[in-house]
Short mmCIF file of C-alpha atoms and ligand atoms in Angstrom, two decimals:
data_model
loop_
_atom_site.label_atom_id
_atom_site.label_comp_id
_atom_site.label_asym_id
_atom_site.label_seq_id
_atom_site.Cartn_x
_atom_site.Cartn_y
_atom_site.Cartn_z
CA MET T 1 -7.77 -8.77 97.40
CA ALA T 2 -10.79 -8.69 99.68
CA GLY T 3 -12.52 -12.05 99.74
CA LEU T 4 -9.44 -13.82 98.48
CA ALA T 5 -9.10 -16.10 101.43
CA GLY T 6 -12.74 -15.94 102.42
CA LYS T 7 -13.98 -16.00 105.97
CA ASN T 8 -13.21 -19.68 106.22
CA ARG T 9 -12.12 -22.51 103.99
CA VAL T 10 -15.60 -23.25 102.78
CA ALA T 11 -15.85 -20.96 99.80
CA ASP T 12 -19.31 -20.66 98.41
CA HIS T 13 -19.71 -17.79 95.98
CA GLY T 14 -20.76 -15.76 98.98
CA LYS T 15 -24.31 -17.03 98.61
CA HIS T 16 -24.14 -19.41 101.53
CA GLU T 17 -21.70 -17.52 103.69
CA ASN T 18 -23.93 -17.83 106.75
CA ASP T 19 -25.47 -21.10 105.81
CA GLN T 20 -22.91 -23.29 107.48
CA LYS T 21 -25.16 -25.75 109.27
CA ALA T 22 -25.77 -28.35 106.61
CA GLY T 23 -23.49 -31.21 105.70
CA GLY T 24 -21.10 -30.96 108.64
CA ALA T 25 -19.90 -27.49 107.69
CA GLU T 26 -19.96 -26.30 111.32
CA PHE T 27 -17.02 -28.59 111.91
CA ARG T 28 -15.12 -27.18 108.98
CA ARG T 29 -15.72 -23.61 109.96
CA ASP T 30 -14.01 -24.12 113.36
CA GLU T 31 -11.28 -26.20 111.85
CA CYS T 32 -10.55 -23.54 109.27
CA ALA T 33 -10.21 -20.53 111.46
CA PRO T 34 -6.41 -20.73 111.85
CA LEU T 35 -5.92 -20.75 108.08
CA THR T 36 -7.95 -17.58 107.73
CA CYS T 37 -5.47 -15.77 109.96
CA CYS T 38 -2.56 -17.35 108.20
CA LEU T 39 -3.92 -16.42 104.80
CA ASN T 40 -4.75 -12.91 105.82
CA GLY T 41 -1.18 -12.58 107.03
CA ARG T 42 0.12 -13.98 103.81
CA LEU T 43 -1.59 -11.46 101.60
CA LYS T 44 0.74 -8.75 102.83
CA LEU T 45 3.66 -11.06 102.25
CA TYR T 46 2.81 -11.50 98.58
CA ILE T 47 2.64 -7.81 97.99
CA ILE T 48 6.04 -7.28 99.58
CA HIS T 49 7.68 -10.13 97.66
CA GLY T 50 6.24 -9.03 94.36
CA MET T 51 6.41 -10.97 91.08
CA ASP T 52 7.13 -14.64 90.76
CA GLY T 53 9.58 -14.63 87.89
CA LEU T 54 8.73 -16.42 84.63
CA SER T 55 5.09 -15.56 84.35
CA GLY T 56 5.29 -12.29 86.21
CA PHE T 57 2.22 -13.02 88.28
CA THR T 58 2.05 -13.06 92.05
CA PRO T 59 -0.22 -15.62 93.72
CA ASN T 60 -2.60 -12.74 94.39
CA ASP T 61 -2.59 -11.91 90.68
CA ARG T 62 -3.34 -15.52 89.88
CA ILE T 63 -6.25 -15.62 92.27
CA ARG T 64 -7.55 -12.38 90.81
CA ARG T 65 -7.27 -13.91 87.34
CA MET T 66 -9.47 -16.78 88.54
CA GLN T 67 -12.01 -14.34 89.91
CA THR T 68 -12.06 -12.19 86.80
CA ARG T 69 -12.11 -15.26 84.50
CA GLU T 70 -8.90 -14.18 82.77
CA ALA T 71 -7.27 -17.41 83.92
CA ARG T 72 -6.76 -20.09 81.28
CA ILE T 73 -7.87 -23.52 82.37
CA GLY T 74 -6.41 -26.67 80.83
CA ILE T 75 -8.25 -29.92 81.36
CA ILE T 76 -6.51 -33.19 80.55
CA GLY T 77 -8.78 -36.09 79.57
CA MET T 78 -11.88 -35.14 77.59
CA GLY T 79 -13.97 -38.06 78.86
CA TYR T 80 -17.09 -38.41 80.97
CA VAL T 81 -15.54 -36.25 83.71
CA GLY T 82 -13.21 -33.86 81.92
CA LEU T 83 -15.51 -32.72 79.13
CA PRO T 84 -18.46 -31.70 81.35
CA LEU T 85 -15.99 -29.94 83.64
CA ALA T 86 -14.50 -28.07 80.69
CA LEU T 87 -18.00 -26.97 79.69
CA LEU T 88 -18.75 -25.74 83.20
CA PHE T 89 -15.65 -23.54 83.16
CA SER T 90 -16.47 -22.38 79.65
CA ASP T 91 -20.00 -21.46 80.76
CA GLU T 92 -18.38 -19.31 83.42
CA ARG T 93 -16.49 -17.38 80.72
CA PHE T 94 -13.09 -19.02 81.23
CA LYS T 95 -10.94 -19.77 78.19
CA VAL T 96 -10.64 -23.53 78.38
CA THR T 97 -8.32 -25.88 76.54
CA GLY T 98 -9.11 -29.59 76.56
CA PHE T 99 -6.18 -31.98 76.17
CA ASP T 100 -6.63 -35.55 75.01
CA ILE T 101 -4.42 -38.19 73.43
CA ASP T 102 -7.38 -39.50 71.43
CA PRO T 103 -7.22 -37.61 68.08
CA ALA T 104 -10.83 -38.54 67.29
CA LYS T 105 -12.04 -36.71 70.42
CA VAL T 106 -9.86 -33.68 69.69
CA SER T 107 -11.20 -33.44 66.12
CA ALA T 108 -14.80 -34.01 67.19
CA LEU T 109 -14.65 -31.25 69.80
CA ASN T 110 -12.91 -28.78 67.51
CA ALA T 111 -15.58 -29.47 64.89
CA GLY T 112 -18.27 -28.69 67.48
CA GLY T 113 -19.31 -32.32 67.84
CA SER T 114 -20.06 -34.45 70.88
CA TYR T 115 -19.41 -38.13 71.61
CA ILE T 116 -21.27 -38.22 74.94
CA VAL T 117 -25.02 -38.69 74.52
CA ARG T 118 -26.12 -36.34 77.27
CA ILE T 119 -23.94 -33.53 75.88
CA GLU T 120 -25.56 -31.96 72.82
CA PRO T 121 -23.32 -30.81 69.95
CA GLU T 122 -24.93 -27.35 70.41
CA THR T 123 -23.34 -27.17 73.86
CA ILE T 124 -19.91 -27.87 72.38
CA LYS T 125 -20.50 -25.31 69.64
CA LYS T 126 -21.50 -22.72 72.21
CA ALA T 127 -18.32 -23.45 74.17
CA ARG T 128 -16.26 -23.25 70.97
CA GLY T 129 -17.75 -19.83 70.40
CA ALA T 130 -16.62 -18.86 73.90
CA GLY T 131 -13.03 -19.93 73.21
CA PHE T 132 -13.04 -23.61 74.15
CA ARG T 133 -10.74 -25.74 72.02
CA ALA T 134 -9.13 -29.16 72.16
CA THR T 135 -5.59 -30.23 71.47
CA ALA T 136 -3.15 -33.10 71.85
CA ASP T 137 -0.18 -30.76 72.10
CA TYR T 138 1.19 -30.67 75.63
CA ALA T 139 3.40 -27.67 74.87
CA GLU T 140 0.21 -25.62 75.31
CA ILE T 141 0.30 -26.47 79.02
CA GLU T 142 2.72 -23.54 79.41
CA ARG T 143 -0.08 -21.08 78.64
CA MET T 144 -2.43 -22.38 81.32
CA ASP T 145 -2.97 -20.84 84.75
CA ALA T 146 -4.32 -24.14 86.01
CA VAL T 147 -4.25 -27.70 84.74
CA ILE T 148 -6.82 -30.25 85.90
CA ILE T 149 -6.17 -33.93 85.27
CA CYS T 150 -9.16 -36.22 84.61
CA VAL T 151 -7.63 -39.36 83.10
CA PRO T 152 -8.72 -42.95 83.79
CA THR T 153 -7.62 -44.86 86.88
CA PRO T 154 -8.69 -48.45 86.16
CA LEU T 155 -7.55 -51.73 87.69
CA ASP T 156 -5.07 -54.04 86.04
CA GLU T 157 -5.71 -57.72 85.40
CA HIS T 158 -4.87 -58.51 89.05
CA SER T 159 -7.34 -55.91 90.34
CA ASP T 160 -4.44 -53.70 91.39
CA PRO T 161 -4.42 -49.93 90.65
CA ASP T 162 -3.35 -49.09 87.12
CA LEU T 163 -1.90 -45.59 87.35
CA SER T 164 -0.30 -45.72 83.91
CA TYR T 165 -2.63 -42.98 82.58
CA VAL T 166 -1.84 -40.69 85.50
CA ARG T 167 1.89 -41.35 85.21
CA GLY T 168 1.80 -40.89 81.43
CA THR T 169 -0.02 -37.59 81.78
CA ILE T 170 2.30 -36.24 84.46
CA GLU T 171 5.39 -37.24 82.51
CA SER T 172 4.00 -35.48 79.45
CA ILE T 173 3.12 -32.23 81.18
CA ALA T 174 6.08 -32.05 83.58
CA PRO T 175 8.51 -30.36 81.15
CA HIS T 176 5.99 -27.59 80.44
CA VAL T 177 4.92 -26.72 83.97
CA ARG T 178 5.72 -23.15 84.93
CA GLU T 179 6.21 -21.30 88.14
CA GLY T 180 3.00 -20.39 89.90
CA GLN T 181 0.85 -22.80 87.90
CA LEU T 182 -1.75 -24.89 89.68
CA ILE T 183 -1.91 -28.61 88.86
CA VAL T 184 -4.89 -30.51 90.25
CA LEU T 185 -5.46 -34.25 89.97
CA GLU T 186 -9.15 -35.21 89.90
CA SER T 187 -8.82 -38.87 88.95
CA THR T 188 -9.92 -41.18 91.73
CA THR T 189 -6.97 -42.86 93.40
CA TYR T 190 -5.53 -44.13 96.70
CA PRO T 191 -4.38 -41.76 99.43
CA GLY T 192 -0.79 -40.75 98.83
CA THR T 193 -0.86 -40.66 95.03
CA THR T 194 -0.42 -36.89 94.76
CA GLU T 195 2.51 -36.86 97.18
CA GLU T 196 4.13 -40.11 96.10
CA ILE T 197 3.62 -40.06 92.34
CA VAL T 198 2.35 -36.75 90.99
CA ILE T 199 4.74 -34.37 92.75
CA PRO T 200 7.93 -36.46 92.33
CA LEU T 201 7.22 -36.97 88.60
CA LEU T 202 6.46 -33.28 88.06
CA GLU T 203 9.66 -32.27 89.85
CA LYS T 204 11.77 -34.87 88.06
CA GLY T 205 10.52 -33.97 84.59
CA ASN T 206 10.41 -30.19 84.85
CA LYS T 207 12.83 -28.60 82.43
CA ARG T 208 13.09 -25.50 84.63
CA GLY T 209 13.99 -27.52 87.72
CA LEU T 210 10.91 -26.24 89.56
CA LYS T 211 9.64 -27.85 92.74
CA ALA T 212 6.21 -27.99 94.34
CA ALA T 213 5.70 -25.00 96.62
CA ARG T 214 4.84 -26.31 100.07
CA SER T 215 4.87 -23.08 102.04
CA GLU T 216 3.93 -19.48 101.44
CA GLU T 217 7.57 -18.50 101.10
CA GLN T 218 8.57 -21.25 98.66
CA THR T 219 8.35 -20.59 94.94
CA GLY T 220 7.50 -23.29 92.38
CA PHE T 221 4.29 -24.80 91.10
CA HIS T 222 1.24 -25.63 93.22
CA VAL T 223 -0.30 -29.07 93.42
CA GLY T 224 -3.69 -30.18 94.67
CA PHE T 225 -6.12 -33.05 94.61
CA SER T 226 -9.85 -32.59 94.19
CA PRO T 227 -12.05 -35.65 93.78
CA GLU T 228 -14.62 -35.68 91.03
CA ARG T 229 -18.09 -36.34 92.41
CA GLU T 230 -20.13 -36.32 89.26
CA ASP T 231 -23.12 -38.63 89.14
CA PRO T 232 -23.85 -39.20 85.44
CA GLY T 233 -27.54 -39.19 84.63
CA ASN T 234 -28.46 -37.46 87.89
CA ASP T 235 -30.88 -34.69 86.91
CA VAL T 236 -31.86 -33.92 90.50
CA VAL T 237 -28.65 -32.34 91.78
CA ALA T 238 -27.06 -29.78 89.46
CA ARG T 239 -23.33 -30.18 89.05
CA HIS T 240 -22.55 -26.78 90.56
CA ASP T 241 -24.54 -27.73 93.66
CA ILE T 242 -22.21 -30.63 94.45
CA PRO T 243 -19.66 -29.27 96.94
CA LYS T 244 -16.07 -29.56 95.76
CA VAL T 245 -13.51 -31.03 98.14
CA VAL T 246 -9.98 -29.68 97.72
CA GLY T 247 -6.65 -30.61 99.31
CA GLY T 248 -3.35 -28.96 98.49
CA CYS T 249 0.31 -29.65 99.13
CA GLY T 250 0.69 -26.07 100.39
CA PRO T 251 -1.54 -23.18 101.44
CA ILE T 252 -1.28 -21.36 98.14
CA ALA T 253 -2.32 -24.49 96.25
CA VAL T 254 -5.44 -24.63 98.42
CA GLU T 255 -6.17 -20.94 97.87
CA LEU T 256 -5.71 -21.11 94.11
CA ALA T 257 -7.82 -24.25 93.82
CA THR T 258 -10.50 -22.73 96.04
CA ALA T 259 -10.59 -19.58 93.92
CA MET T 260 -10.77 -21.64 90.73
CA TYR T 261 -13.47 -24.07 91.83
CA SER T 262 -15.52 -21.37 93.59
CA SER T 263 -16.19 -19.95 90.17
CA ILE T 264 -18.14 -23.03 89.13
CA PHE T 265 -19.22 -24.73 92.36
CA ARG T 266 -21.37 -23.07 94.99
CA ARG T 267 -19.28 -24.49 97.77
CA VAL T 268 -15.66 -25.55 98.03
CA VAL T 269 -14.61 -27.61 101.05
CA ALA T 270 -10.90 -27.31 101.72
CA VAL T 271 -9.27 -30.13 103.66
CA SER T 272 -5.86 -30.26 105.30
CA SER T 273 -3.99 -32.41 102.77
CA THR T 274 -4.18 -34.10 99.41
CA SER T 275 -4.33 -37.48 101.18
CA VAL T 276 -7.47 -36.43 103.06
CA ALA T 277 -9.06 -35.37 99.77
CA GLU T 278 -8.03 -38.64 98.11
CA MET T 279 -9.39 -40.69 101.01
CA THR T 280 -12.65 -38.69 101.06
CA LYS T 281 -13.51 -39.87 97.57
CA LEU T 282 -12.73 -43.47 98.46
CA LEU T 283 -14.84 -43.32 101.62
CA GLU T 284 -17.79 -42.02 99.58
CA ASN T 285 -17.54 -44.82 97.04
CA ILE T 286 -16.73 -47.57 99.54
CA TYR T 287 -19.78 -46.48 101.54
CA ARG T 288 -21.88 -47.07 98.43
CA CYS T 289 -20.18 -50.33 97.55
CA VAL T 290 -20.64 -51.79 101.05
CA ASN T 291 -24.26 -50.69 101.35
CA ILE T 292 -25.14 -52.01 97.91
CA ALA T 293 -23.56 -55.35 98.86
CA LEU T 294 -25.68 -55.38 102.01
CA VAL T 295 -28.95 -54.90 100.13
CA ASN T 296 -27.86 -57.37 97.47
CA GLU T 297 -27.38 -59.98 100.16
CA LEU T 298 -30.65 -59.09 101.89
CA LYS T 299 -32.45 -59.30 98.56
CA GLN T 300 -31.39 -62.93 98.23
CA LEU T 301 -32.55 -63.70 101.76
CA CYS T 302 -35.84 -61.86 101.21
CA MET T 303 -36.48 -63.85 98.05
CA ARG T 304 -36.13 -67.06 100.01
CA MET T 305 -38.42 -65.70 102.73
CA GLY T 306 -41.04 -64.47 100.28
CA ILE T 307 -40.53 -60.82 101.27
CA ASP T 308 -40.29 -57.97 98.76
CA ILE T 309 -36.96 -56.23 99.53
CA HIS T 310 -38.10 -53.09 97.70
CA GLU T 311 -41.15 -52.75 99.90
CA VAL T 312 -38.87 -53.17 102.92
CA ILE T 313 -36.50 -50.45 101.69
CA ASP T 314 -39.38 -48.09 100.91
CA ALA T 315 -40.69 -48.58 104.44
CA ALA T 316 -37.25 -48.19 106.05
CA LYS T 317 -36.53 -44.96 104.24
CA THR T 318 -39.49 -43.27 105.86
CA LYS T 319 -37.25 -43.01 108.94
CA PRO T 320 -36.13 -39.39 108.92
CA PHE T 321 -32.65 -40.07 110.31
CA GLY T 322 -29.99 -42.77 110.45
CA PHE T 323 -31.01 -44.59 107.28
CA GLN T 324 -30.14 -44.02 103.65
CA ALA T 325 -31.74 -46.15 100.96
CA PHE T 326 -29.57 -48.26 98.67
CA TYR T 327 -31.08 -50.58 96.11
CA PRO T 328 -30.17 -54.09 95.02
CA GLY T 329 -29.30 -54.81 91.43
CA PRO T 330 -27.59 -57.25 89.09
CA GLY T 331 -24.08 -56.21 90.16
CA LEU T 332 -21.90 -53.13 90.12
CA GLY T 333 -20.92 -51.14 87.06
CA GLY T 334 -19.25 -47.93 85.98
CA HIS T 335 -15.78 -46.55 86.40
CA CYS T 336 -16.13 -45.91 90.14
CA ILE T 337 -17.89 -48.25 92.56
CA PRO T 338 -16.54 -51.57 91.22
CA ILE T 339 -13.00 -50.16 91.01
CA ASP T 340 -12.23 -47.51 93.58
CA PRO T 341 -12.53 -49.68 96.73
CA TYR T 342 -9.71 -51.87 95.42
CA TYR T 343 -7.43 -48.87 95.26
CA LEU T 344 -7.70 -48.64 99.03
CA SER T 345 -7.40 -52.37 99.73
CA TRP T 346 -4.24 -52.39 97.62
CA LYS T 347 -2.76 -49.44 99.50
CA ALA T 348 -3.79 -50.91 102.86
CA ARG T 349 -1.52 -53.90 102.25
CA GLU T 350 1.47 -51.54 102.43
CA PHE T 351 0.39 -50.87 106.02
CA ASP T 352 -0.12 -54.57 106.81
CA PHE T 353 -3.86 -53.97 107.01
CA ARG T 354 -6.71 -55.97 105.52
CA THR T 355 -9.82 -54.03 104.49
CA ARG T 356 -12.29 -56.84 105.20
CA PHE T 357 -15.47 -54.84 104.62
CA ILE T 358 -14.27 -53.85 101.16
CA GLU T 359 -13.26 -57.37 100.24
CA LEU T 360 -16.52 -58.90 101.45
CA ALA T 361 -18.60 -56.25 99.67
CA GLY T 362 -16.59 -56.78 96.49
CA GLU T 363 -17.14 -60.51 96.69
CA LEU T 364 -20.90 -60.19 97.28
CA ASN T 365 -21.38 -57.67 94.48
CA ALA T 366 -19.23 -59.64 92.04
CA ARG T 367 -21.46 -62.71 92.65
CA MET T 368 -24.62 -60.89 91.60
CA PRO T 369 -24.43 -61.55 87.83
CA TYR T 370 -24.05 -65.28 88.62
CA PHE T 371 -27.07 -65.05 90.92
CA VAL T 372 -29.13 -63.43 88.15
CA VAL T 373 -28.13 -66.08 85.62
CA ASP T 374 -29.13 -68.80 88.09
CA GLN T 375 -32.46 -67.06 88.54
CA VAL T 376 -33.01 -66.95 84.76
CA SER T 377 -32.29 -70.67 84.66
CA THR T 378 -34.76 -71.32 87.49
CA GLY T 379 -37.40 -69.11 85.87
CA LEU T 380 -37.11 -71.03 82.60
CA ASN T 381 -37.23 -74.31 84.50
CA GLU T 382 -40.58 -73.26 85.99
CA GLN T 383 -41.81 -73.04 82.41
CA SER T 384 -40.33 -76.46 81.58
CA LYS T 385 -37.55 -74.91 79.52
CA CYS T 386 -33.82 -75.06 80.00
CA LEU T 387 -31.25 -72.32 79.67
CA LYS T 388 -29.27 -74.18 77.04
CA GLY T 389 -30.76 -73.20 73.70
CA ALA T 390 -33.13 -70.63 75.24
CA LYS T 391 -33.52 -67.26 73.51
CA ILE T 392 -32.82 -64.49 76.03
CA LEU T 393 -33.28 -60.74 75.49
CA VAL T 394 -31.20 -58.54 77.79
CA LEU T 395 -32.70 -55.07 78.25
CA GLY T 396 -30.11 -52.42 79.01
CA LEU T 397 -26.38 -52.60 78.41
CA ALA T 398 -25.44 -49.41 80.23
CA TYR T 399 -24.42 -49.91 83.84
CA LYS T 400 -27.30 -47.74 85.03
CA ARG T 401 -30.40 -46.02 83.76
CA ASP T 402 -30.40 -43.32 81.10
CA ILE T 403 -26.68 -43.16 80.45
CA ASP T 404 -24.46 -44.22 77.57
CA ASP T 405 -21.66 -45.76 79.64
CA LEU T 406 -21.15 -49.51 79.67
CA ARG T 407 -17.84 -49.66 81.48
CA GLU T 408 -17.80 -52.59 83.92
CA SER T 409 -21.51 -53.06 83.22
CA PRO T 410 -22.90 -56.27 84.75
CA SER T 411 -24.94 -56.70 81.53
CA LEU T 412 -21.73 -57.58 79.72
CA THR T 413 -20.88 -60.24 82.30
CA ILE T 414 -24.40 -61.63 82.20
CA ILE T 415 -24.42 -61.87 78.41
CA GLU T 416 -21.15 -63.79 78.52
CA LEU T 417 -22.39 -66.08 81.32
CA LEU T 418 -25.67 -66.80 79.52
CA ARG T 419 -23.80 -67.56 76.31
CA SER T 420 -21.34 -69.82 78.11
CA ARG T 421 -24.32 -71.83 79.38
CA GLY T 422 -25.64 -72.31 75.87
CA ALA T 423 -28.28 -69.56 75.67
CA GLU T 424 -28.85 -67.54 72.53
CA VAL T 425 -28.56 -63.93 73.69
CA ALA T 426 -29.66 -60.63 72.16
CA TYR T 427 -29.89 -57.19 73.73
CA ASN T 428 -31.74 -53.91 73.40
CA ASP T 429 -30.39 -50.57 74.57
CA PRO T 430 -31.42 -47.22 73.06
CA TYR T 431 -27.98 -45.84 73.96
CA PHE T 432 -26.03 -48.58 72.17
CA PRO T 433 -27.18 -49.47 68.65
CA THR T 434 -24.16 -51.77 68.48
CA VAL T 435 -21.60 -53.16 70.88
CA GLY T 436 -18.22 -54.39 69.78
CA ARG T 437 -15.03 -55.08 71.58
CA GLY T 438 -14.06 -53.68 74.96
CA ARG T 439 -11.29 -54.19 77.50
CA HIS T 440 -12.94 -57.28 78.97
CA TYR T 441 -15.38 -58.48 76.33
CA ASP T 442 -15.83 -59.04 72.63
CA LEU T 443 -19.56 -59.19 71.96
CA ASN T 444 -20.05 -57.82 68.42
CA MET T 445 -23.81 -57.45 68.71
CA VAL T 446 -26.49 -55.18 67.28
CA SER T 447 -29.40 -53.87 69.37
CA THR T 448 -32.58 -55.91 68.75
CA PRO T 449 -35.77 -53.88 68.18
CA LEU T 450 -38.28 -54.07 71.02
CA ASP T 451 -41.04 -55.28 68.70
CA LYS T 452 -39.22 -58.63 68.71
CA VAL T 453 -39.69 -59.14 72.48
CA GLU T 454 -42.30 -61.85 72.04
CA THR T 455 -39.88 -64.05 70.09
CA PHE T 456 -37.70 -64.58 73.21
CA ASP T 457 -38.09 -67.15 75.97
CA ALA T 458 -37.12 -64.61 78.62
CA THR T 459 -36.59 -60.86 78.91
CA VAL T 460 -33.98 -59.84 81.49
CA ILE T 461 -34.34 -56.23 82.66
CA MET T 462 -30.79 -55.19 83.53
CA ASN T 463 -31.41 -51.50 83.92
CA ASP T 464 -34.44 -49.31 84.23
CA HIS T 465 -34.03 -46.87 81.32
CA SER T 466 -36.90 -44.41 81.56
CA SER T 467 -37.71 -44.73 77.86
CA TYR T 468 -38.89 -48.34 78.23
CA ASP T 469 -42.61 -49.08 78.45
CA TYR T 470 -42.46 -51.80 81.09
CA ARG T 471 -46.14 -52.68 80.89
CA ALA T 472 -45.85 -53.30 77.15
CA ILE T 473 -42.66 -55.30 77.71
CA GLU T 474 -44.40 -57.45 80.32
CA GLU T 475 -47.39 -58.02 78.04
CA LYS T 476 -45.25 -59.20 75.15
CA SER T 477 -42.72 -61.24 77.14
CA LYS T 478 -43.05 -64.89 78.01
CA LEU T 479 -40.97 -64.45 81.17
CA VAL T 480 -39.60 -61.23 82.72
CA MET T 481 -36.58 -61.35 85.01
CA ASP T 482 -36.52 -57.91 86.64
CA THR T 483 -33.25 -57.08 88.42
CA ARG T 484 -34.13 -53.39 89.06
CA ASN T 485 -37.72 -53.37 90.24
CA ALA T 486 -38.51 -51.58 86.98
CA THR T 487 -41.88 -53.35 86.84
CA LYS T 488 -42.93 -52.02 90.25
CA GLY T 489 -46.71 -51.87 90.44
CA ILE T 490 -47.26 -54.38 87.63
CA GLN T 491 -48.85 -57.58 88.92
CA SER T 492 -48.03 -60.53 86.69
CA ALA T 493 -47.15 -64.19 87.16
CA LYS T 494 -44.66 -63.75 84.33
CA ILE T 495 -42.46 -61.38 86.39
CA VAL T 496 -39.66 -62.65 88.64
CA ARG T 497 -38.08 -59.83 90.64
CA CYS T 498 -34.49 -60.86 91.24
N1 NAD O 501 -17.23 -41.32 84.94
C1 NAD O 501 -17.63 -40.99 86.15
O1 NAD O 501 -18.81 -40.96 86.42
C2 NAD O 501 -16.65 -40.61 87.22
C3 NAD O 501 -17.14 -40.05 88.41
C4 NAD O 501 -16.25 -39.67 89.39
C5 NAD O 501 -14.88 -39.87 89.21
N2 NAD O 501 -14.42 -40.43 88.05
C6 NAD O 501 -12.98 -40.58 87.89
O2 NAD O 501 -12.55 -39.62 86.93
C7 NAD O 501 -11.44 -40.15 86.19
C8 NAD O 501 -11.73 -40.05 84.71
O3 NAD O 501 -12.85 -40.86 84.42
P1 NAD O 501 -13.69 -40.70 83.09
O4 NAD O 501 -14.95 -41.45 83.34
O5 NAD O 501 -13.77 -39.30 82.66
O6 NAD O 501 -12.74 -41.50 82.06
P2 NAD O 501 -12.90 -41.52 80.46
O7 NAD O 501 -12.27 -42.78 80.02
O8 NAD O 501 -14.29 -41.21 80.06
O9 NAD O 501 -12.02 -40.29 79.98
C9 NAD O 501 -10.65 -40.22 80.16
C10 NAD O 501 -10.05 -39.47 78.97
O10 NAD O 501 -8.65 -39.33 79.22
C11 NAD O 501 -7.97 -39.46 77.99
N3 NAD O 501 -6.58 -39.75 78.29
C12 NAD O 501 -6.02 -40.89 78.74
N4 NAD O 501 -4.71 -40.72 78.93
C13 NAD O 501 -4.43 -39.45 78.58
C14 NAD O 501 -3.24 -38.69 78.55
N5 NAD O 501 -2.05 -39.18 78.90
N6 NAD O 501 -3.34 -37.41 78.14
C15 NAD O 501 -4.52 -36.88 77.75
N7 NAD O 501 -5.66 -37.56 77.76
C16 NAD O 501 -5.61 -38.83 78.18
C17 NAD O 501 -8.73 -40.55 77.28
O11 NAD O 501 -8.50 -40.53 75.89
C18 NAD O 501 -10.17 -40.20 77.64
O12 NAD O 501 -10.74 -39.32 76.70
C19 NAD O 501 -11.23 -41.56 86.71
O13 NAD O 501 -10.24 -41.55 87.69
C20 NAD O 501 -12.56 -41.91 87.33
O14 NAD O 501 -12.42 -42.86 88.36
C21 NAD O 501 -15.28 -40.79 87.05
#
């Protein structure tokens, strides 16, 4: 079992064992020392206590199975997070089963197909060849060494957390959970979810009467939380280079999760509880949300002052410390930044606490689509046209560049706002040939070819897809409203950077 606990709680494939200076790891190394002793002590304990009943595997066996790739990994939710994660494990020679309630996704995957643009069908086929399969049958949970949950955590109509997917998943898997299994929630949520919802529901629904093991001596299943940090469309940082934060409800949960994630991530950062892990993810996203709100506000001031905010940011980021660049835009999008902060503000109310930064940032960011629409109206006015009856082409439906995800996209809000003010709106997005009905919108539109640009009164650049030729777009447009600085370097009286 050498290397099972590692020299500290920052597991890293051994490659970075001495490279503990970056990213605050010095702190973790000191903090983790006591666990090392505790874990080393515990190894002997496992060997003395022997098998753990139903499955016949000791915790040491289970960790060894992770290391030798014999472990079976079940991933629940074959979406933007779960499917790439399944493929990472499959690449590392694990037998992976993907669970999803959407029969179309299950069939597509089993047929070697993909429904996410950046994942090629060949990648799915390769994984299928390596044993990856999809199912909707929760009874198969029993065969898994570890189960990772990646289901949606949206907001409800009152902007409160909607944990129905998490609850539904836990209730479905609870009867099948076996002794010694590791269950990890990856869905973003408020601190306390694992302890207050996941564990009680697992214990209540387990047909074997198992409980979560909270100490080395206790038997049962092991529960952890590990936030997903994927950044879709980011080709700069490889997924396995993003350190994985892990919190467990007991030491064995942490060890199992560390062993599992160490196989696909170069570095695993263990923290002292599931709540710390849950809060870590929220801090990361709130940090982004607040800083984006700040630059969105400064952009509006800079426009009034005749200063280019992008030039300011470019200059500020030359400072080698104490500044990180965030960029203004037309509003927040995606399944994370517009949603996650509200999970914390909701939870804070239970503690009679108001998260004013979060609320202010949310308010500023939510105003941005309205600001852009006002700017379009002003831009048309400068050309003696009015918004009512104007033909507007929106470029980019996705919430950010080069991805096929339009959840919470500000483009959808802007299209609806422009329409409500009497504009005739079309869109172009290479990732969405059509757009129909979603949770918050019902657009029913077809992507307009770019060779029609000149027939519109204004072109609104909502995201900076790299496939667009911005110079050609500027040349053909009558008016360009650029919310992303996509036309940087192009001098033209037709461009309004907003
Ligand atoms: N998309 C991202 O970039 C990103 C990044 C970091 C974290 N997250 C978080 O990861 C979680 C998942 O997000 P996503 O973007 O993958 O969502 P998604 O909607 O793309 O995928 C979720 C999948 O779960 C399936 N599902 C729902 N309920 C289920 C159930 N009971 N059993 C089995 N499958 C079920 C859905 O059919 C869907 O395929 C969310 O909490 C999100 O906040 C997402």
